Coordinates of C-alpha atoms in Angstrom, one line a residue:
X1 CA -22.1 -51.7 -57.6
X2 CA -23.2 -54.2 -54.7
X3 CA -26.8 -54.4 -53.5
X4 CA -25.6 -52.5 -50.5
X5 CA -24.1 -49.9 -52.3
X6 CA -27.3 -49.4 -54.5
X7 CA -29.2 -48.9 -51.4
X8 CA -26.6 -46.7 -49.7
X9 CA -26.9 -44.2 -52.5
X10 CA -30.7 -44.2 -52.9
X11 CA -30.8 -43.2 -48.9
X12 CA -32.0 -39.4 -49.5
X13 CA -29.7 -37.0 -47.6
X14 CA -30.4 -33.3 -45.6
X15 CA -29.6 -30.5 -48.2
X16 CA -26.3 -28.7 -47.4
X17 CA -27.9 -25.9 -45.2
X18 CA -28.0 -24.4 -41.6
X19 CA -30.0 -22.1 -39.4
X20 CA -28.3 -19.4 -40.6
X21 CA -29.0 -18.6 -44.3
X22 CA -26.3 -18.5 -46.8
X23 CA -26.9 -16.2 -49.6
X24 CA -24.6 -17.9 -51.7
X25 CA -25.6 -21.5 -51.2
X26 CA -29.1 -20.3 -52.0
X27 CA -28.1 -18.7 -55.1
X28 CA -26.1 -21.8 -56.0
X29 CA -28.9 -24.4 -55.3
X30 CA -31.9 -22.0 -57.5
X31 CA -29.2 -22.1 -60.3
X32 CA -28.8 -25.8 -60.1
X33 CA -32.7 -26.5 -59.7
X34 CA -33.3 -24.1 -62.4
X35 CA -30.3 -25.9 -64.8
X36 CA -32.2 -29.4 -64.0
X37 CA -35.5 -28.0 -64.6
X38 CA -36.0 -24.8 -66.3
X39 CA -40.2 -24.7 -66.5
X40 CA -39.7 -25.0 -62.9
X41 CA -40.8 -21.2 -63.1
X42 CA -44.0 -21.6 -65.9
X43 CA -45.7 -24.1 -63.2
X44 CA -49.2 -23.0 -62.3
X45 CA -49.9 -22.1 -58.6
X46 CA -52.1 -24.7 -57.0
X47 CA -55.6 -24.5 -57.2
X48 CA -57.1 -22.0 -54.4
X49 CA -53.9 -20.0 -54.4
X50 CA -54.2 -16.6 -55.9
X51 CA -51.7 -14.8 -57.7
X52 CA -51.6 -12.3 -55.4
X53 CA -53.4 -11.1 -52.3
X54 CA -53.9 -7.6 -50.8
X55 CA -55.1 -5.6 -47.9
X56 CA -53.7 -3.6 -44.6
X57 CA -51.6 -6.3 -43.8
X58 CA -49.7 -6.7 -46.8
X59 CA -46.7 -4.3 -47.1
X60 CA -43.4 -3.4 -47.4
X61 CA -40.9 -1.9 -44.7
X62 CA -40.4 1.2 -46.9
X63 CA -44.3 2.0 -46.8
X64 CA -43.7 3.4 -43.3
X65 CA -42.4 6.4 -42.4
X66 CA -42.6 7.1 -39.1
X67 CA -43.0 4.8 -35.8
X68 CA -45.8 7.8 -35.1
X69 CA -47.6 5.1 -37.1
X70 CA -47.5 2.1 -34.7
X71 CA -46.8 3.4 -31.1
X72 CA -49.4 4.3 -28.9
X73 CA -48.2 5.8 -25.8
X74 CA -50.0 5.5 -22.3
X75 CA -51.3 8.6 -20.7
X76 CA -50.8 9.4 -17.1
X77 CA -54.7 8.3 -16.6
X78 CA -53.9 5.1 -18.4
X79 CA -50.6 4.3 -16.0
X80 CA -53.1 5.1 -13.1
X81 CA -55.6 2.7 -14.7
X82 CA -53.2 -0.1 -14.7
X83 CA -51.7 0.9 -10.8
X84 CA -55.5 0.8 -9.6
X85 CA -56.2 -2.5 -11.8
X86 CA -53.0 -4.2 -9.8
X87 CA -54.9 -3.1 -6.6
X88 CA -58.2 -4.5 -7.8
X89 CA -56.7 -8.0 -8.7
X90 CA -54.7 -8.3 -5.6
X91 CA -57.5 -7.6 -3.5
X92 CA -60.4 -9.1 -5.2
X93 CA -58.7 -12.6 -5.6
X94 CA -56.4 -12.5 -2.9
X95 CA -52.3 -12.5 -2.7
X96 CA -52.4 -16.2 -3.3
X97 CA -54.6 -16.4 -6.2
X98 CA -53.1 -18.2 -9.0
X99 CA -52.3 -15.5 -12.1
X100 CA -53.9 -17.4 -14.1
X101 CA -57.3 -15.8 -13.1
X102 CA -56.1 -12.0 -14.5
X103 CA -58.4 -11.2 -17.4
X104 CA -60.4 -8.3 -18.7
X105 CA -62.8 -8.5 -15.7
X106 CA -60.0 -9.1 -12.4
X107 CA -57.8 -6.3 -14.2
X108 CA -60.4 -3.6 -15.2
X109 CA -58.8 -0.7 -17.3
X110 CA -62.3 1.7 -17.8
X111 CA -60.8 4.0 -20.3
X112 CA -57.5 1.9 -21.9
X113 CA -59.3 -1.3 -22.4
X114 CA -61.7 0.1 -25.2
X115 CA -58.5 1.5 -27.1
X116 CA -56.7 -1.4 -26.8
X117 CA -59.8 -3.5 -28.5
X118 CA -59.5 -1.1 -31.1
X119 CA -55.5 -2.0 -31.3
X120 CA -56.6 -5.8 -31.5
X121 CA -58.4 -4.8 -34.5
X122 CA -55.6 -3.5 -36.1
X123 CA -53.7 -7.0 -35.2
X124 CA -56.3 -9.0 -36.9
X125 CA -57.7 -6.7 -39.7
X126 CA -55.2 -3.8 -40.1
X127 CA -51.3 -4.0 -40.4
X128 CA -50.6 -6.6 -37.9
X129 CA -48.8 -5.0 -35.2
X130 CA -48.3 -2.4 -32.5
X131 CA -46.4 -1.3 -29.8
X132 CA -47.6 0.3 -26.3
X133 CA -45.5 2.5 -24.7
X134 CA -44.5 2.4 -22.0
X135 CA -44.7 0.4 -19.3
X136 CA -42.6 1.9 -15.9
X137 CA -40.7 -1.3 -15.5
X138 CA -38.4 -0.2 -12.6
X139 CA -41.8 0.7 -10.4
X140 CA -42.7 -2.8 -10.1
X141 CA -41.9 -6.1 -8.3
X142 CA -41.7 -9.0 -10.5
X143 CA -45.0 -10.5 -9.5
X144 CA -46.6 -7.3 -10.3
X145 CA -44.9 -6.6 -13.6
X146 CA -46.2 -10.0 -14.3
X147 CA -50.0 -8.9 -13.3
X148 CA -49.6 -5.5 -15.0
X149 CA -48.7 -7.0 -18.5
X150 CA -50.9 -10.4 -18.4
X151 CA -53.5 -7.6 -17.3
X152 CA -53.4 -5.2 -20.2
X153 CA -52.4 -8.0 -22.8
X154 CA -55.7 -9.6 -21.7
X155 CA -57.8 -6.6 -23.2
X156 CA -56.0 -7.4 -26.6
X157 CA -56.3 -11.0 -26.5
X158 CA -57.9 -12.9 -23.5
X159 CA -56.4 -16.4 -24.6
X160 CA -53.3 -17.3 -23.1
X161 CA -51.4 -20.0 -25.1
X162 CA -48.9 -22.6 -23.2
X163 CA -45.2 -22.2 -24.1
X164 CA -44.2 -25.6 -22.7
X165 CA -45.0 -29.1 -21.3
X166 CA -45.0 -27.7 -18.0
X167 CA -47.8 -25.2 -18.6
X168 CA -46.1 -21.6 -18.6
X169 CA -47.6 -19.1 -20.4
X170 CA -45.3 -16.8 -19.9
X171 CA -41.2 -16.8 -21.0
X172 CA -38.3 -15.1 -20.9
X173 CA -36.1 -14.5 -24.1
X174 CA -32.3 -13.6 -23.1
X175 CA -29.2 -15.1 -22.9
X176 CA -29.0 -18.2 -20.4
X177 CA -25.9 -19.8 -22.3
X178 CA -24.2 -18.8 -18.7
X179 CA -27.1 -19.3 -16.4
X180 CA -28.6 -22.5 -18.2
X181 CA -25.2 -23.6 -19.8
X182 CA -25.9 -27.0 -17.7
X183 CA -28.7 -28.1 -19.4
X184 CA -28.9 -31.5 -20.8
X185 CA -28.5 -31.4 -24.7
X186 CA -27.6 -27.5 -24.7
X187 CA -29.4 -24.5 -26.3
X188 CA -30.8 -25.2 -29.2
X189 CA -32.9 -22.0 -29.4
X190 CA -31.0 -18.8 -31.0
X191 CA -33.9 -16.7 -28.5
X192 CA -31.5 -17.8 -25.6
X193 CA -28.5 -16.4 -26.9
X194 CA -27.2 -13.3 -28.1
X195 CA -27.3 -14.5 -31.8
X196 CA -29.4 -13.2 -34.5
X197 CA -32.6 -14.8 -34.8
X198 CA -33.6 -15.5 -38.5
X199 CA -37.2 -15.3 -39.6
X200 CA -39.6 -17.4 -38.2
X201 CA -43.0 -17.7 -36.8
X202 CA -44.5 -18.4 -33.5
X203 CA -47.0 -20.9 -33.2
X204 CA -50.4 -19.3 -31.7
X205 CA -52.6 -15.9 -33.3
X206 CA -50.9 -13.3 -31.6
X207 CA -47.3 -12.9 -29.9
X208 CA -46.7 -10.2 -27.3
X209 CA -43.2 -9.2 -26.2
X210 CA -42.5 -7.1 -23.2
X211 CA -39.1 -5.5 -22.8
X212 CA -37.6 -5.4 -19.2
X213 CA -34.0 -4.1 -20.6
X214 CA -32.6 -3.5 -23.9
X215 CA -28.7 -4.5 -24.9
X216 CA -25.9 -2.6 -24.9
X217 CA -26.3 -2.5 -29.0
X218 CA -28.0 -4.3 -31.4
X219 CA -31.0 -6.6 -30.9
X220 CA -33.3 -5.0 -33.3
X221 CA -36.6 -6.5 -33.9
X222 CA -37.6 -6.6 -37.3
X223 CA -40.8 -8.0 -38.8
X224 CA -42.3 -8.5 -42.1
X225 CA -45.6 -9.4 -44.0
X226 CA -46.4 -12.8 -45.0
X227 CA -48.8 -11.5 -47.6
X228 CA -45.9 -9.7 -49.5
X229 CA -43.6 -12.6 -49.6
X230 CA -46.0 -14.7 -50.5
X231 CA -46.8 -12.4 -53.3
X232 CA -43.3 -12.2 -54.4
X233 CA -42.7 -16.2 -54.6
X234 CA -46.0 -16.4 -56.6
X235 CA -45.0 -14.4 -59.1
X236 CA -41.0 -15.5 -59.6
X237 CA -41.2 -18.8 -58.7
X238 CA -44.7 -20.7 -58.5
X239 CA -43.3 -23.8 -58.0
X240 CA -42.3 -23.1 -54.8
X241 CA -45.8 -22.3 -53.5
X242 CA -46.7 -26.0 -54.2
X243 CA -43.2 -27.1 -52.0
X244 CA -44.7 -24.6 -49.3
X245 CA -48.3 -26.0 -49.2
X246 CA -47.1 -29.8 -49.0
X247 CA -46.1 -31.2 -45.6
X248 CA -42.7 -31.0 -44.5
X249 CA -40.8 -33.1 -41.5
X250 CA -40.7 -30.9 -38.4
X251 CA -38.1 -32.3 -36.1
X252 CA -39.7 -32.7 -32.2
X253 CA -36.2 -32.8 -30.8
X254 CA -36.3 -35.6 -28.2
X255 CA -40.3 -35.7 -28.6
X256 CA -42.7 -38.8 -29.5
X257 CA -43.0 -39.3 -32.2
X258 CA -39.7 -38.0 -33.2
X259 CA -41.3 -35.8 -35.8
X260 CA -44.8 -34.3 -37.4
X261 CA -45.4 -33.3 -40.7
X262 CA -47.7 -30.3 -42.0
X263 CA -47.5 -27.4 -44.3
X264 CA -45.3 -24.3 -44.2
X265 CA -48.1 -22.5 -45.9
X266 CA -51.9 -21.9 -46.1
X267 CA -54.7 -20.0 -47.5
X268 CA -57.6 -20.2 -45.3
X269 CA -60.3 -18.3 -45.5
X270 CA -58.8 -15.5 -47.7
X271 CA -55.6 -15.2 -45.5
X272 CA -52.1 -16.3 -46.3
X273 CA -50.7 -17.9 -43.3
X274 CA -47.0 -19.1 -43.1
X275 CA -46.3 -21.0 -40.0
X276 CA -42.9 -22.5 -39.4
X277 CA -39.9 -22.0 -37.5
X278 CA -36.6 -22.7 -39.0
X279 CA -34.5 -24.4 -36.3
X280 CA -37.0 -27.3 -37.1
X281 CA -35.9 -28.2 -40.3
X282 CA -32.1 -27.4 -40.2
X283 CA -31.5 -27.7 -36.1
X284 CA -29.7 -25.0 -34.4
X285 CA -26.3 -24.8 -31.9
X286 CA -26.0 -28.4 -29.7
X287 CA -29.5 -29.4 -30.8
X288 CA -28.7 -31.0 -34.4
X289 CA -31.1 -32.0 -36.7
X290 CA -32.2 -35.7 -35.7
X291 CA -30.3 -38.2 -38.4
X292 CA -33.1 -40.7 -38.0
X293 CA -36.1 -38.4 -39.4
X294 CA -36.6 -37.9 -43.0
X295 CA -34.6 -34.8 -44.3
X296 CA -36.0 -31.9 -45.8
X297 CA -35.9 -32.0 -50.0
X298 CA -33.8 -29.7 -52.2
X299 CA -37.0 -27.9 -53.0
X300 CA -37.9 -27.4 -49.9
X301 CA -34.7 -25.9 -48.6
X302 CA -34.6 -23.4 -51.5
X303 CA -38.1 -22.1 -50.1
X304 CA -36.9 -21.7 -46.8
X305 CA -34.1 -19.9 -48.4
X306 CA -36.8 -17.8 -50.3
X307 CA -38.9 -17.3 -47.5
X308 CA -36.2 -15.4 -45.2
X309 CA -34.3 -13.7 -47.9
X310 CA -37.7 -11.7 -49.1
X311 CA -38.9 -11.2 -45.4
X312 CA -35.4 -9.8 -44.8
X313 CA -36.1 -7.8 -48.0
X314 CA -39.4 -6.0 -47.6
X315 CA -38.8 -6.0 -43.4
X316 CA -39.5 -3.2 -41.1
X317 CA -37.3 -2.2 -38.1
X318 CA -39.0 -1.7 -34.8
X319 CA -37.4 0.6 -32.4
X320 CA -37.9 -1.5 -29.1
X321 CA -37.6 0.4 -25.8
X322 CA -37.5 -0.5 -22.4
X323 CA -41.1 -0.9 -21.3
X324 CA -42.9 -1.2 -24.4
X325 CA -44.9 -4.1 -25.4
X326 CA -44.5 -5.3 -29.0
X327 CA -47.8 -7.2 -30.2
X328 CA -47.9 -9.1 -33.7
X329 CA -50.0 -11.0 -35.6
X330 CA -47.7 -14.3 -35.8
X331 CA -50.5 -15.5 -38.4
X332 CA -50.0 -12.6 -40.7
X333 CA -46.6 -11.5 -40.0
X334 CA -42.9 -13.0 -39.6
X335 CA -40.2 -11.7 -37.1
X336 CA -36.7 -11.9 -36.6
X337 CA -33.8 -10.4 -34.4
X338 CA -30.9 -9.1 -35.0
X339 CA -27.8 -10.4 -33.0
X340 CA -27.0 -8.4 -30.3
X341 CA -24.2 -7.3 -26.6
X342 CA -25.0 -7.3 -23.8
X343 CA -23.2 -5.8 -20.6
X344 CA -23.2 -5.5 -17.4
X345 CA -26.1 -2.8 -17.3
X346 CA -27.6 -4.1 -20.4
X347 CA -29.0 -7.3 -20.8
X348 CA -31.3 -7.7 -23.3
X349 CA -34.4 -9.5 -21.6
X350 CA -38.1 -9.7 -22.8
X351 CA -41.2 -11.7 -21.7
X352 CA -43.2 -13.3 -24.1
X353 CA -47.3 -14.2 -24.2
X354 CA -49.0 -16.1 -26.8
X355 CA -52.3 -14.8 -27.0
X356 CA -55.6 -14.9 -28.8
X357 CA -58.6 -12.9 -29.2
X358 CA -61.5 -15.0 -29.4
X359 CA -64.3 -12.4 -31.4
X360 CA -61.1 -11.3 -34.1
X361 CA -59.4 -14.4 -34.7
X362 CA -58.8 -15.5 -38.1
X363 CA -59.9 -19.5 -39.0
X364 CA -57.3 -21.5 -38.0
X365 CA -55.9 -23.9 -41.1
X366 CA -57.1 -27.7 -40.2
X367 CA -53.6 -28.8 -40.1
X368 CA -53.1 -26.9 -37.4
X369 CA -56.4 -26.9 -35.1
X370 CA -54.9 -29.6 -33.1
X371 CA -52.1 -27.7 -31.8
X372 CA -54.2 -24.3 -31.3
X373 CA -56.5 -26.4 -29.1
X374 CA -53.4 -27.5 -27.1
X375 CA -52.1 -24.3 -27.0
X376 CA -55.3 -22.6 -25.6
X377 CA -56.4 -24.9 -23.5
X378 CA -54.9 -24.2 -19.9
X379 CA -57.6 -23.4 -17.4
X380 CA -56.7 -20.2 -15.3
X381 CA -55.7 -22.2 -12.2
X382 CA -53.0 -24.4 -14.3
X383 CA -51.3 -21.6 -16.0
X384 CA -48.1 -20.7 -15.0
X385 CA -45.9 -17.7 -14.7
X386 CA -42.4 -18.1 -14.4
X387 CA -40.9 -14.7 -12.9
X388 CA -37.4 -15.7 -13.1
X389 CA -35.8 -16.8 -17.0
X390 CA -35.8 -20.5 -17.8
X391 CA -35.7 -22.8 -20.7
X392 CA -38.9 -23.9 -21.9
X393 CA -39.3 -27.6 -21.8
X394 CA -41.5 -30.7 -23.0
X395 CA -43.9 -32.6 -20.7
X396 CA -41.0 -35.1 -20.6
X397 CA -38.7 -32.6 -19.3
X398 CA -36.2 -32.0 -22.6
X399 CA -35.5 -28.6 -23.4
X400 CA -36.8 -27.1 -26.5

């Protein structure tokens, strides 16, 4: 063999893995790796990682019997408070005041605020999710709806995170393949399609999703306990806990530098935190994984699939109605979405906020501190609230 052939043979290759997990490939990879090293399941857990974790945020979908366990219904009094709060914001700050100045003081909710504070406790110190039902969507202009959404949510988490490089703190989640087909590089995120979104987490503490419109069919929202997924992997494949807590190469899809490195799994201050989005390791659609960055390993590919399939196994499906706001602890829970079909009258359209409650927040794992600081550092006057759907962008203008 020539020197050139030797060097070529030693270059690491990206495993045969795609955005959509393949159960057959996953099982074959697991069988192959265990055949190569049967002692993998006998490896001790990394120091500091417990055999299992417990608490109200560690659950299985089968633990929940009825949506009344997680749905909080707004009363007529609450809805009247919300209307008065809109008027208060518009008259006290002026019609031209940036929406970034919406907070608990400029959007007062005399009785609902205390209830939302209790529900914020549920996010950080309870089961990690709830649904607020329901905002009368058709009653408001698009700007008023943004005020309502941001105002109500400010009583859950006062910190709003930037969702792209243009300081947009509001993001529209819907099928944009027709309206934004001209985007350079194409759509590289399943959120902007009708495709299934596999289990993942968003960055930041809390995710809020307001349903402006539901789909004609499909699009079920699913959540899963990261602690429950951790417990299963720690019990059956402790070697993969080592893999998950070590650094992974995350594709930045045109960013500078082209990739970053950090763990997927953290044990911080007694909380198991899983933080990742699968497409950063596999690419999605037209946004393929960059060929000039380090590939993930076979062990990482196995761990990535295992995360998804256990999350799927123990997940809970949420009935997401028009006007609902779904709040999720993104540090403690994973979430996904089924594929869906739109029609002329029903085109699924969600609006997202990334929130943080500084009084209740978990300690941010050190490798995530820089990202979290950047996320929640947009001053009110710089916060942008796109009222119509758009593609998220980096500061360079590249699509995310």
